[in-house]
């Protein structure tokens, strides 16, 4: 019998997505008849706008879409993404600098696979979205955390980044608005960080998937436009999932210099080939249309954001800085760790989240998933009534902590 491991070391090292795991557990409890309220999901609760669905229906009837199309994306979609990038970010790119991917997730994976050699370091601001570490690791890269907390609204500064930089640093990952914290860097902060990266010859991989979800006077700034000194060492990741409520359609993209995009396209040509044509046609309708659908969603998210943050901050032991973008709140629950609650004494935010799920039937994602124990991530992309009911249940339970 072979003593070789059944699963490779590289793939065994990948962790299960904690956010999907929480969601799955909550859904299983729901299916068993328990009235669980889930704050775990990272997706809008709205359906995809009708005109986008209609474009997909039309496309499904077109025989040319029943066949393979270019691995890097439909030419008309690549052009529309280039035009949209100029419209929304003021960043001028050619269609040849766009690669259409199976969701933003594949763009994340391919960006790191294309840029990193084993041992190359990537600066990642923590708390970070759970997919980045796995994509960096799979590419042989080394993640170097730059840890932030609620005292700065989870924003990193140049001094912190410089302290983490070494000879091996190749890439800075810049995410604004952030998942999981909702932090948004101002134009000045973005410029300072971008100039520092340019000065040290770093690449910047910037995830702009929440660009249209900013609130209360906060503004999205594309680091690619704000810092022309970065030259061509910028890779932009984006997608239709969050802006147009299209998480299930699986369309994202990567924008970068031609050599990087060509190499990433070669990778994709052997992995997944073209994204499903019907989904690409839907994405084409989305990015070439106006932004009225996202304006409506944004108004609803903003209302829910304010309600959630106010209610969370009323809970003793919970502190939540105001998220300025995306659709997540990221409160600290550090003061509740180790306290007695319903006969138990949770020793981590993970244990506290489990207790809340069992006792209050409310699902939140613990900060462990995002590299910072002691916090919860709650999505406010759910109906207003459920949101109030869920946070009220949590508040009632947590107020018993002694
Ligand atoms: C920061 C960030 N980037 C990228 C994605 C990828 O989204 P998708 O693969 O659904 O397009 C997500 C989804 O949760 C995200 O939060």
CSV table of C-alpha atoms and ligand atoms in Angstrom, one decimal:
chain,number,residue,atom,x,y,z
A,1,UNK,CA,0.0,0.0,0.0
A,2,UNK,CA,1.3,3.4,-0.9
A,3,UNK,CA,2.1,5.6,2.1
A,4,UNK,CA,1.7,8.7,0.0
A,5,UNK,CA,-1.0,11.1,1.3
A,6,UNK,CA,-4.3,10.7,-0.6
A,7,UNK,CA,-4.8,14.5,-0.9
A,8,UNK,CA,-1.8,16.7,-1.8
A,9,UNK,CA,-0.2,18.8,0.9
A,10,UNK,CA,-0.9,21.9,-1.2
A,11,UNK,CA,-4.7,21.3,-1.4
A,12,UNK,CA,-5.0,19.9,2.2
A,13,UNK,CA,-3.7,23.2,3.4
A,14,UNK,CA,-6.8,25.0,2.1
A,15,UNK,CA,-9.3,25.8,4.8
A,16,UNK,CA,-13.1,25.5,4.3
A,17,UNK,CA,-14.7,28.9,3.7
A,18,UNK,CA,-15.8,29.9,7.2
A,19,UNK,CA,-18.4,32.3,5.8
A,20,UNK,CA,-20.0,29.5,3.7
A,21,UNK,CA,-19.7,27.1,6.7
A,22,UNK,CA,-21.7,29.5,8.9
A,23,UNK,CA,-24.2,30.0,6.2
A,24,UNK,CA,-24.5,26.2,5.6
A,25,UNK,CA,-25.0,25.5,9.4
A,26,UNK,CA,-27.7,28.3,9.6
A,27,UNK,CA,-29.5,27.0,6.5
A,28,UNK,CA,-29.4,23.4,7.9
A,29,UNK,CA,-30.9,24.6,11.2
A,30,UNK,CA,-33.6,26.5,9.2
A,31,UNK,CA,-34.4,23.4,7.2
A,32,UNK,CA,-34.9,21.5,10.4
A,33,UNK,CA,-37.6,24.1,11.3
A,34,UNK,CA,-35.6,26.4,13.6
A,35,UNK,CA,-36.2,30.2,13.0
A,36,UNK,CA,-32.6,31.1,12.4
A,37,UNK,CA,-31.7,34.6,11.2
A,38,UNK,CA,-28.5,34.6,9.2
A,39,UNK,CA,-26.1,37.5,9.1
A,40,UNK,CA,-23.5,35.4,7.4
A,41,UNK,CA,-24.2,35.7,3.7
A,42,UNK,CA,-22.1,38.1,1.6
A,43,UNK,CA,-24.8,38.7,-1.1
A,44,UNK,CA,-27.5,41.2,-1.8
A,45,UNK,CA,-31.0,40.0,-0.9
A,46,UNK,CA,-32.4,41.6,-4.1
A,47,UNK,CA,-33.1,39.7,-7.3
A,48,UNK,CA,-31.1,40.6,-10.4
A,49,UNK,CA,-32.8,43.5,-12.3
A,50,UNK,CA,-35.3,42.3,-15.0
A,51,UNK,CA,-33.5,43.9,-18.0
A,52,UNK,CA,-30.4,41.9,-17.1
A,53,UNK,CA,-32.3,38.6,-16.8
A,54,UNK,CA,-34.0,39.4,-20.1
A,55,UNK,CA,-30.6,39.8,-21.9
A,56,UNK,CA,-29.6,36.4,-20.6
A,57,UNK,CA,-32.9,34.8,-21.9
A,58,UNK,CA,-32.3,36.3,-25.3
A,59,UNK,CA,-28.7,35.0,-25.3
A,60,UNK,CA,-29.8,31.5,-24.4
A,61,UNK,CA,-31.7,31.4,-27.7
A,62,UNK,CA,-28.7,32.4,-29.8
A,63,UNK,CA,-26.9,29.5,-31.3
A,64,UNK,CA,-23.5,31.3,-31.3
A,65,UNK,CA,-23.7,31.3,-27.5
A,66,UNK,CA,-24.1,27.6,-27.4
A,67,UNK,CA,-20.5,27.2,-28.5
A,68,UNK,CA,-17.1,27.9,-27.1
A,69,UNK,CA,-16.1,31.6,-27.2
A,70,UNK,CA,-12.7,33.2,-26.5
A,71,UNK,CA,-11.3,32.0,-23.2
A,72,UNK,CA,-10.6,35.6,-22.1
A,73,UNK,CA,-14.2,36.8,-22.6
A,74,UNK,CA,-16.6,38.0,-25.3
A,75,UNK,CA,-15.0,40.9,-27.1
A,76,UNK,CA,-18.1,43.1,-26.7
A,77,UNK,CA,-18.1,42.4,-22.9
A,78,UNK,CA,-14.3,43.2,-22.6
A,79,UNK,CA,-14.9,46.5,-24.4
A,80,UNK,CA,-17.9,47.3,-22.2
A,81,UNK,CA,-15.9,46.6,-19.1
A,82,UNK,CA,-13.1,48.9,-20.4
A,83,UNK,CA,-15.7,51.6,-21.1
A,84,UNK,CA,-17.3,51.1,-17.6
A,85,UNK,CA,-13.9,51.4,-16.0
A,86,UNK,CA,-13.3,54.7,-17.7
A,87,UNK,CA,-16.8,55.9,-16.7
A,88,UNK,CA,-16.6,54.9,-13.0
A,89,UNK,CA,-12.9,55.2,-12.2
A,90,UNK,CA,-11.6,57.5,-14.9
A,91,UNK,CA,-9.1,54.8,-15.7
A,92,UNK,CA,-8.3,54.4,-19.4
A,93,UNK,CA,-7.8,50.8,-20.4
A,94,UNK,CA,-8.1,48.9,-23.7
A,95,UNK,CA,-10.3,45.8,-24.1
A,96,UNK,CA,-7.1,43.7,-24.5
A,97,UNK,CA,-6.3,44.6,-20.8
A,98,UNK,CA,-9.5,42.9,-19.6
A,99,UNK,CA,-9.9,39.2,-18.7
A,100,UNK,CA,-13.5,38.0,-17.9
A,101,UNK,CA,-13.4,35.5,-15.1
A,102,UNK,CA,-15.8,33.1,-13.3
A,103,UNK,CA,-16.7,35.6,-10.6
A,104,UNK,CA,-14.4,38.0,-8.8
A,105,UNK,CA,-13.1,34.9,-7.0
A,106,UNK,CA,-11.4,33.5,-10.0
A,107,UNK,CA,-9.9,37.0,-10.7
A,108,UNK,CA,-8.4,36.9,-7.2
A,109,UNK,CA,-7.0,33.5,-7.7
A,110,UNK,CA,-5.6,34.2,-11.2
A,111,UNK,CA,-4.1,37.6,-10.2
A,112,UNK,CA,-1.9,36.0,-7.5
A,113,UNK,CA,-1.1,32.9,-9.5
A,114,UNK,CA,0.1,35.2,-12.3
A,115,UNK,CA,2.1,37.6,-10.2
A,116,UNK,CA,3.7,35.5,-7.5
A,117,UNK,CA,6.7,33.2,-7.4
A,118,UNK,CA,7.3,31.0,-4.3
A,119,UNK,CA,8.5,33.1,-1.4
A,120,UNK,CA,7.1,36.4,-2.8
A,121,UNK,CA,5.5,38.4,0.0
A,122,UNK,CA,2.1,40.1,-0.2
A,123,UNK,CA,1.1,42.7,2.3
A,124,UNK,CA,-2.5,42.1,3.4
A,125,UNK,CA,-4.4,44.4,5.7
A,126,UNK,CA,-6.2,42.4,8.4
A,127,UNK,CA,-9.2,41.9,8.9
A,128,UNK,CA,-9.2,40.5,5.4
A,129,UNK,CA,-11.6,38.5,3.2
A,130,UNK,CA,-11.2,34.8,3.6
A,131,UNK,CA,-10.3,34.0,0.0
A,132,UNK,CA,-7.2,36.1,-0.2
A,133,UNK,CA,-5.0,33.9,2.1
A,134,UNK,CA,-5.9,30.7,0.2
A,135,UNK,CA,-5.2,32.3,-3.2
A,136,UNK,CA,-1.9,33.7,-2.1
A,137,UNK,CA,-0.9,30.3,-0.5
A,138,UNK,CA,-1.8,28.3,-3.6
A,139,UNK,CA,0.4,30.6,-5.7
A,140,UNK,CA,3.3,29.9,-3.3
A,141,UNK,CA,3.2,33.4,-2.0
A,142,UNK,CA,3.7,34.4,1.6
A,143,UNK,CA,1.1,36.6,3.3
A,144,UNK,CA,2.3,39.3,5.6
A,145,UNK,CA,-0.5,40.7,7.8
A,146,UNK,CA,-0.8,44.4,8.6
A,147,UNK,CA,-3.2,44.3,11.5
A,148,UNK,CA,-5.7,47.1,12.1
A,149,UNK,CA,-8.4,47.5,14.7
A,150,UNK,CA,-11.6,49.4,15.6
A,151,UNK,CA,-9.5,52.4,16.9
A,152,UNK,CA,-8.7,53.5,13.3
A,153,UNK,CA,-11.9,52.2,11.8
A,154,UNK,CA,-9.8,49.3,10.4
A,155,UNK,CA,-7.7,51.6,8.2
A,156,UNK,CA,-4.0,50.9,7.7
A,157,UNK,CA,-1.4,53.8,7.3
A,158,UNK,CA,1.9,54.1,5.4
A,159,UNK,CA,3.9,53.6,8.6
A,160,UNK,CA,2.3,50.3,9.3
A,161,UNK,CA,2.8,49.1,5.8
A,162,UNK,CA,6.4,50.3,5.7
A,163,UNK,CA,7.1,48.3,9.0
A,164,UNK,CA,5.8,45.2,7.3
A,165,UNK,CA,7.7,45.7,4.0
A,166,UNK,CA,10.8,43.5,3.3
A,167,UNK,CA,13.2,42.8,0.4
A,168,UNK,CA,10.7,40.0,-0.6
A,169,UNK,CA,7.6,42.2,-0.7
A,170,UNK,CA,6.2,42.1,-4.2
A,171,UNK,CA,2.5,43.0,-3.9
A,172,UNK,CA,0.3,45.2,-1.8
A,173,UNK,CA,-3.3,44.1,-1.7
A,174,UNK,CA,-5.6,47.1,-1.4
A,175,UNK,CA,-9.3,46.7,-0.7
A,176,UNK,CA,-11.6,49.6,-0.4
A,177,UNK,CA,-14.5,49.4,0.5
A,178,UNK,CA,-13.4,46.4,2.6
A,179,UNK,CA,-15.0,43.1,3.2
A,180,UNK,CA,-15.3,42.3,6.2
A,181,UNK,CA,-15.0,45.8,7.9
A,182,UNK,CA,-16.8,48.2,5.5
A,183,UNK,CA,-13.8,50.5,5.8
A,184,UNK,CA,-13.3,53.0,3.0
A,185,UNK,CA,-10.0,54.9,2.4
A,186,UNK,CA,-10.3,58.6,1.6
A,187,UNK,CA,-8.7,60.0,-1.5
A,188,UNK,CA,-5.8,61.4,0.6
A,189,UNK,CA,-5.2,58.1,2.3
A,190,UNK,CA,-5.4,56.2,-1.0
A,191,UNK,CA,-2.9,58.5,-2.6
A,192,UNK,CA,-0.5,58.3,0.3
A,193,UNK,CA,-0.5,54.5,0.2
A,194,UNK,CA,-0.3,54.3,-3.6
A,195,UNK,CA,2.6,56.7,-3.7
A,196,UNK,CA,4.4,54.7,-1.0
A,197,UNK,CA,3.8,51.5,-3.1
A,198,UNK,CA,5.1,53.2,-6.2
A,199,UNK,CA,8.2,54.5,-4.5
A,200,UNK,CA,9.1,51.0,-3.5
A,201,UNK,CA,8.3,49.4,-6.9
A,202,UNK,CA,5.5,47.3,-5.5
A,203,UNK,CA,2.6,45.9,-7.5
A,204,UNK,CA,-0.8,46.8,-6.2
A,205,UNK,CA,-3.6,44.3,-6.6
A,206,UNK,CA,-6.8,46.3,-5.8
A,207,UNK,CA,-10.2,44.7,-5.3
A,208,UNK,CA,-12.9,47.2,-6.3
A,209,UNK,CA,-15.9,44.9,-6.2
A,210,UNK,CA,-17.8,47.2,-3.7
A,211,UNK,CA,-17.0,50.4,-5.6
A,212,UNK,CA,-20.7,51.5,-5.8
A,213,UNK,CA,-21.6,50.6,-2.2
A,214,UNK,CA,-20.4,53.6,-0.2
A,215,UNK,CA,-22.5,55.7,2.3
A,216,UNK,CA,-22.8,58.9,4.2
A,217,UNK,CA,-20.5,61.1,2.2
A,218,UNK,CA,-17.7,58.4,1.8
A,219,UNK,CA,-16.3,58.3,-1.7
A,220,UNK,CA,-14.8,55.4,-3.6
A,221,UNK,CA,-11.3,56.2,-5.0
A,222,UNK,CA,-9.6,53.9,-7.5
A,223,UNK,CA,-6.0,53.7,-6.5
A,224,UNK,CA,-5.1,53.1,-10.2
A,225,UNK,CA,-6.4,56.5,-11.1
A,226,UNK,CA,-5.4,58.4,-8.0
A,227,UNK,CA,-1.8,57.3,-8.2
A,228,UNK,CA,-0.6,57.5,-11.9
A,229,UNK,CA,3.0,56.9,-10.5
A,230,UNK,CA,2.1,53.2,-10.1
A,231,UNK,CA,2.4,53.0,-13.9
A,232,UNK,CA,1.4,49.6,-15.2
A,233,UNK,CA,2.0,47.7,-11.9
A,234,UNK,CA,-1.7,47.7,-11.0
A,235,UNK,CA,-4.1,44.8,-11.3
A,236,UNK,CA,-7.8,45.7,-10.7
A,237,UNK,CA,-10.3,43.0,-9.6
A,238,UNK,CA,-14.0,43.6,-10.0
A,239,UNK,CA,-17.3,41.9,-10.9
A,240,UNK,CA,-21.0,42.2,-11.3
A,241,UNK,CA,-22.0,40.2,-8.2
A,242,UNK,CA,-22.4,43.0,-5.6
A,243,UNK,CA,-23.3,46.0,-7.8
A,244,UNK,CA,-26.2,44.3,-9.7
A,245,UNK,CA,-27.2,41.5,-7.3
A,246,UNK,CA,-25.7,38.9,-9.5
A,247,UNK,CA,-23.8,36.6,-7.2
A,248,UNK,CA,-25.1,33.4,-8.8
A,249,UNK,CA,-24.2,34.4,-12.4
A,250,UNK,CA,-20.5,34.1,-11.8
A,251,UNK,CA,-19.0,37.0,-13.8
A,252,UNK,CA,-16.0,39.0,-12.6
A,253,UNK,CA,-12.9,40.4,-14.3
A,254,UNK,CA,-9.3,41.3,-14.0
A,255,UNK,CA,-7.7,44.4,-15.5
A,256,UNK,CA,-4.0,44.8,-15.8
A,257,UNK,CA,-1.0,45.4,-18.1
A,258,UNK,CA,-1.2,43.3,-21.3
A,259,UNK,CA,1.6,40.8,-20.4
A,260,UNK,CA,-0.1,40.0,-17.1
A,261,UNK,CA,-3.5,39.7,-18.7
A,262,UNK,CA,-2.2,37.5,-21.5
A,263,UNK,CA,-0.5,35.2,-19.0
A,264,UNK,CA,-3.6,35.0,-16.8
A,265,UNK,CA,-5.7,34.3,-19.9
A,266,UNK,CA,-3.4,31.4,-20.8
A,267,UNK,CA,-4.0,30.0,-17.2
A,268,UNK,CA,-7.7,30.4,-17.6
A,269,UNK,CA,-7.7,28.8,-21.0
A,270,UNK,CA,-6.5,25.6,-19.4
A,271,UNK,CA,-8.7,25.8,-16.3
A,272,UNK,CA,-12.2,26.9,-17.1
A,273,UNK,CA,-12.1,28.5,-20.6
A,274,UNK,CA,-14.8,31.1,-21.3
A,275,UNK,CA,-17.3,32.1,-18.7
A,276,UNK,CA,-20.8,30.8,-19.6
A,277,UNK,CA,-21.9,32.9,-22.5
A,278,UNK,CA,-25.4,33.5,-21.1
A,279,UNK,CA,-23.9,34.9,-18.0
A,280,UNK,CA,-21.5,37.1,-20.0
A,281,UNK,CA,-24.5,38.4,-22.0
A,282,UNK,CA,-26.2,39.3,-18.7
A,283,UNK,CA,-23.0,41.0,-17.5
A,284,UNK,CA,-22.9,43.0,-20.7
A,285,UNK,CA,-26.4,44.3,-20.1
A,286,UNK,CA,-25.4,45.1,-16.6
A,287,UNK,CA,-22.2,47.0,-17.2
A,288,UNK,CA,-23.5,48.9,-20.2
A,289,UNK,CA,-26.7,50.0,-18.5
A,290,UNK,CA,-27.0,52.7,-15.9
A,291,UNK,CA,-26.5,52.5,-12.2
A,292,UNK,CA,-30.1,53.1,-11.1
A,293,UNK,CA,-30.6,49.6,-9.7
A,294,UNK,CA,-27.6,49.9,-7.5
A,295,UNK,CA,-28.7,53.3,-6.3
A,296,UNK,CA,-31.9,51.7,-5.0
A,297,UNK,CA,-30.1,48.9,-3.3
A,298,UNK,CA,-27.6,51.3,-1.8
A,299,UNK,CA,-30.5,53.4,-0.2
A,300,UNK,CA,-31.8,50.2,1.4
A,301,UNK,CA,-28.4,49.1,2.6
A,302,UNK,CA,-27.7,52.5,4.0
A,303,UNK,CA,-30.9,52.5,6.1
A,304,UNK,CA,-30.1,49.0,7.4
A,305,UNK,CA,-26.5,49.9,8.1
A,306,UNK,CA,-27.6,52.8,10.3
A,307,UNK,CA,-30.1,50.6,12.2
A,308,UNK,CA,-27.6,47.8,12.7
A,309,UNK,CA,-24.7,50.0,13.9
A,310,UNK,CA,-27.0,51.9,16.3
A,311,UNK,CA,-28.4,48.6,17.8
A,312,UNK,CA,-25.0,46.9,18.0
A,313,UNK,CA,-23.5,49.9,19.9
A,314,UNK,CA,-26.4,49.7,22.4
A,315,UNK,CA,-25.3,46.2,23.5
A,316,UNK,CA,-23.0,46.3,26.5
A,317,UNK,CA,-19.6,44.9,25.6
A,318,UNK,CA,-20.0,45.5,21.8
A,319,UNK,CA,-18.3,48.3,19.9
A,320,UNK,CA,-18.9,48.9,16.2
A,321,UNK,CA,-17.2,51.7,14.3
A,322,UNK,CA,-19.4,53.0,11.5
A,323,UNK,CA,-18.8,51.0,8.3
A,324,UNK,CA,-18.6,53.4,5.3
A,325,UNK,CA,-19.0,50.9,2.5
A,326,UNK,CA,-19.9,47.3,1.3
A,327,UNK,CA,-22.7,45.7,3.4
A,328,UNK,CA,-21.0,44.5,6.6
A,329,UNK,CA,-20.6,45.7,10.1
A,330,UNK,CA,-17.6,44.5,12.1
A,331,UNK,CA,-18.1,45.0,15.8
A,332,UNK,CA,-15.6,44.1,18.5
A,333,UNK,CA,-16.9,41.7,21.0
A,334,UNK,CA,-13.6,41.4,22.9
A,335,UNK,CA,-15.2,42.6,26.2
A,336,UNK,CA,-17.6,39.6,26.2
A,337,UNK,CA,-15.0,36.9,25.8
A,338,UNK,CA,-14.5,34.9,29.0
A,339,UNK,CA,-17.8,36.2,30.6
A,340,UNK,CA,-20.4,33.8,31.9
A,341,UNK,CA,-23.4,33.3,29.6
A,342,UNK,CA,-26.1,30.7,30.0
A,343,UNK,CA,-23.8,28.5,32.1
A,344,UNK,CA,-20.9,28.7,29.6
A,345,UNK,CA,-17.8,30.9,29.3
A,346,UNK,CA,-16.9,31.3,25.7
A,347,UNK,CA,-13.1,31.7,25.3
A,348,UNK,CA,-13.1,33.1,21.8
A,349,UNK,CA,-15.3,34.9,19.3
A,350,UNK,CA,-15.7,31.5,17.5
A,351,UNK,CA,-17.2,30.0,20.7
A,352,UNK,CA,-19.3,33.0,21.3
A,353,UNK,CA,-20.7,32.9,17.8
A,354,UNK,CA,-21.6,29.2,18.3
A,355,UNK,CA,-23.4,30.0,21.5
A,356,UNK,CA,-25.4,32.8,19.8
A,357,UNK,CA,-26.4,30.4,17.1
A,358,UNK,CA,-27.6,27.8,19.5
A,359,UNK,CA,-29.2,30.0,22.1
A,360,UNK,CA,-30.5,33.0,20.0
A,361,UNK,CA,-30.7,31.2,16.6
A,362,UNK,CA,-28.7,34.0,15.0
A,363,UNK,CA,-25.8,33.3,12.7
A,364,UNK,CA,-22.8,35.6,12.6
A,365,UNK,CA,-19.3,35.0,11.3
A,366,UNK,CA,-16.6,35.1,13.9
A,367,UNK,CA,-13.5,37.3,13.4
A,368,UNK,CA,-11.2,34.2,13.4
A,369,UNK,CA,-12.3,33.8,9.7
A,370,UNK,CA,-10.9,37.2,8.8
A,371,UNK,CA,-7.6,37.0,10.7
A,372,UNK,CA,-8.7,38.9,13.8
A,373,UNK,CA,-10.3,37.0,16.7
A,374,UNK,CA,-12.5,39.0,19.0
A,375,UNK,CA,-14.9,40.4,16.4
A,376,UNK,CA,-18.0,39.4,14.5
A,377,UNK,CA,-18.9,40.1,10.9
A,378,UNK,CA,-22.6,40.8,10.3
A,379,UNK,CA,-24.0,41.3,6.8
A,380,UNK,CA,-26.8,43.9,6.6
A,381,UNK,CA,-27.9,42.7,3.2
A,382,UNK,CA,-31.1,41.1,4.6
A,383,UNK,CA,-34.6,42.4,5.1
A,384,UNK,CA,-35.2,45.2,7.6
A,385,UNK,CA,-37.5,43.2,9.9
A,386,UNK,CA,-35.2,40.2,10.1
A,387,UNK,CA,-32.3,42.5,10.7
A,388,UNK,CA,-34.0,44.2,13.7
A,389,UNK,CA,-35.3,40.8,15.0
A,390,UNK,CA,-31.8,39.2,14.7
A,391,UNK,CA,-29.9,42.0,16.4
A,392,UNK,CA,-32.6,42.2,19.2
A,393,UNK,CA,-32.2,38.5,19.9
A,394,UNK,CA,-28.5,38.9,20.1
A,395,UNK,CA,-28.8,41.9,22.3
A,396,UNK,CA,-31.2,40.1,24.7
A,397,UNK,CA,-28.8,37.2,25.0
A,398,UNK,CA,-25.6,39.1,25.3
A,399,UNK,CA,-27.1,41.4,28.0
A,400,UNK,CA,-27.1,38.3,30.3
A,401,UNK,CA,-23.3,38.1,30.1
A,402,UNK,CA,-21.7,38.5,33.6
B,1,LIG,C1,-13.9,41.6,-1.4
B,1,LIG,C2,-14.5,40.6,-2.3
B,1,LIG,N1,-13.9,40.4,-3.5
B,1,LIG,C3,-14.4,39.5,-4.4
B,1,LIG,C4,-15.5,38.8,-4.1
B,1,LIG,C5,-15.9,37.8,-5.2
B,1,LIG,O1,-17.2,37.8,-5.5
B,1,LIG,P1,-17.7,36.8,-6.7
B,1,LIG,O2,-16.7,35.7,-6.9
B,1,LIG,O3,-19.0,36.4,-6.2
B,1,LIG,O4,-17.8,37.7,-7.9
B,1,LIG,C6,-16.2,39.0,-2.9
B,1,LIG,C7,-17.4,38.1,-2.5
B,1,LIG,O5,-17.7,37.9,-1.4
B,1,LIG,C8,-15.7,39.9,-2.0
B,1,LIG,O6,-16.3,40.1,-0.8
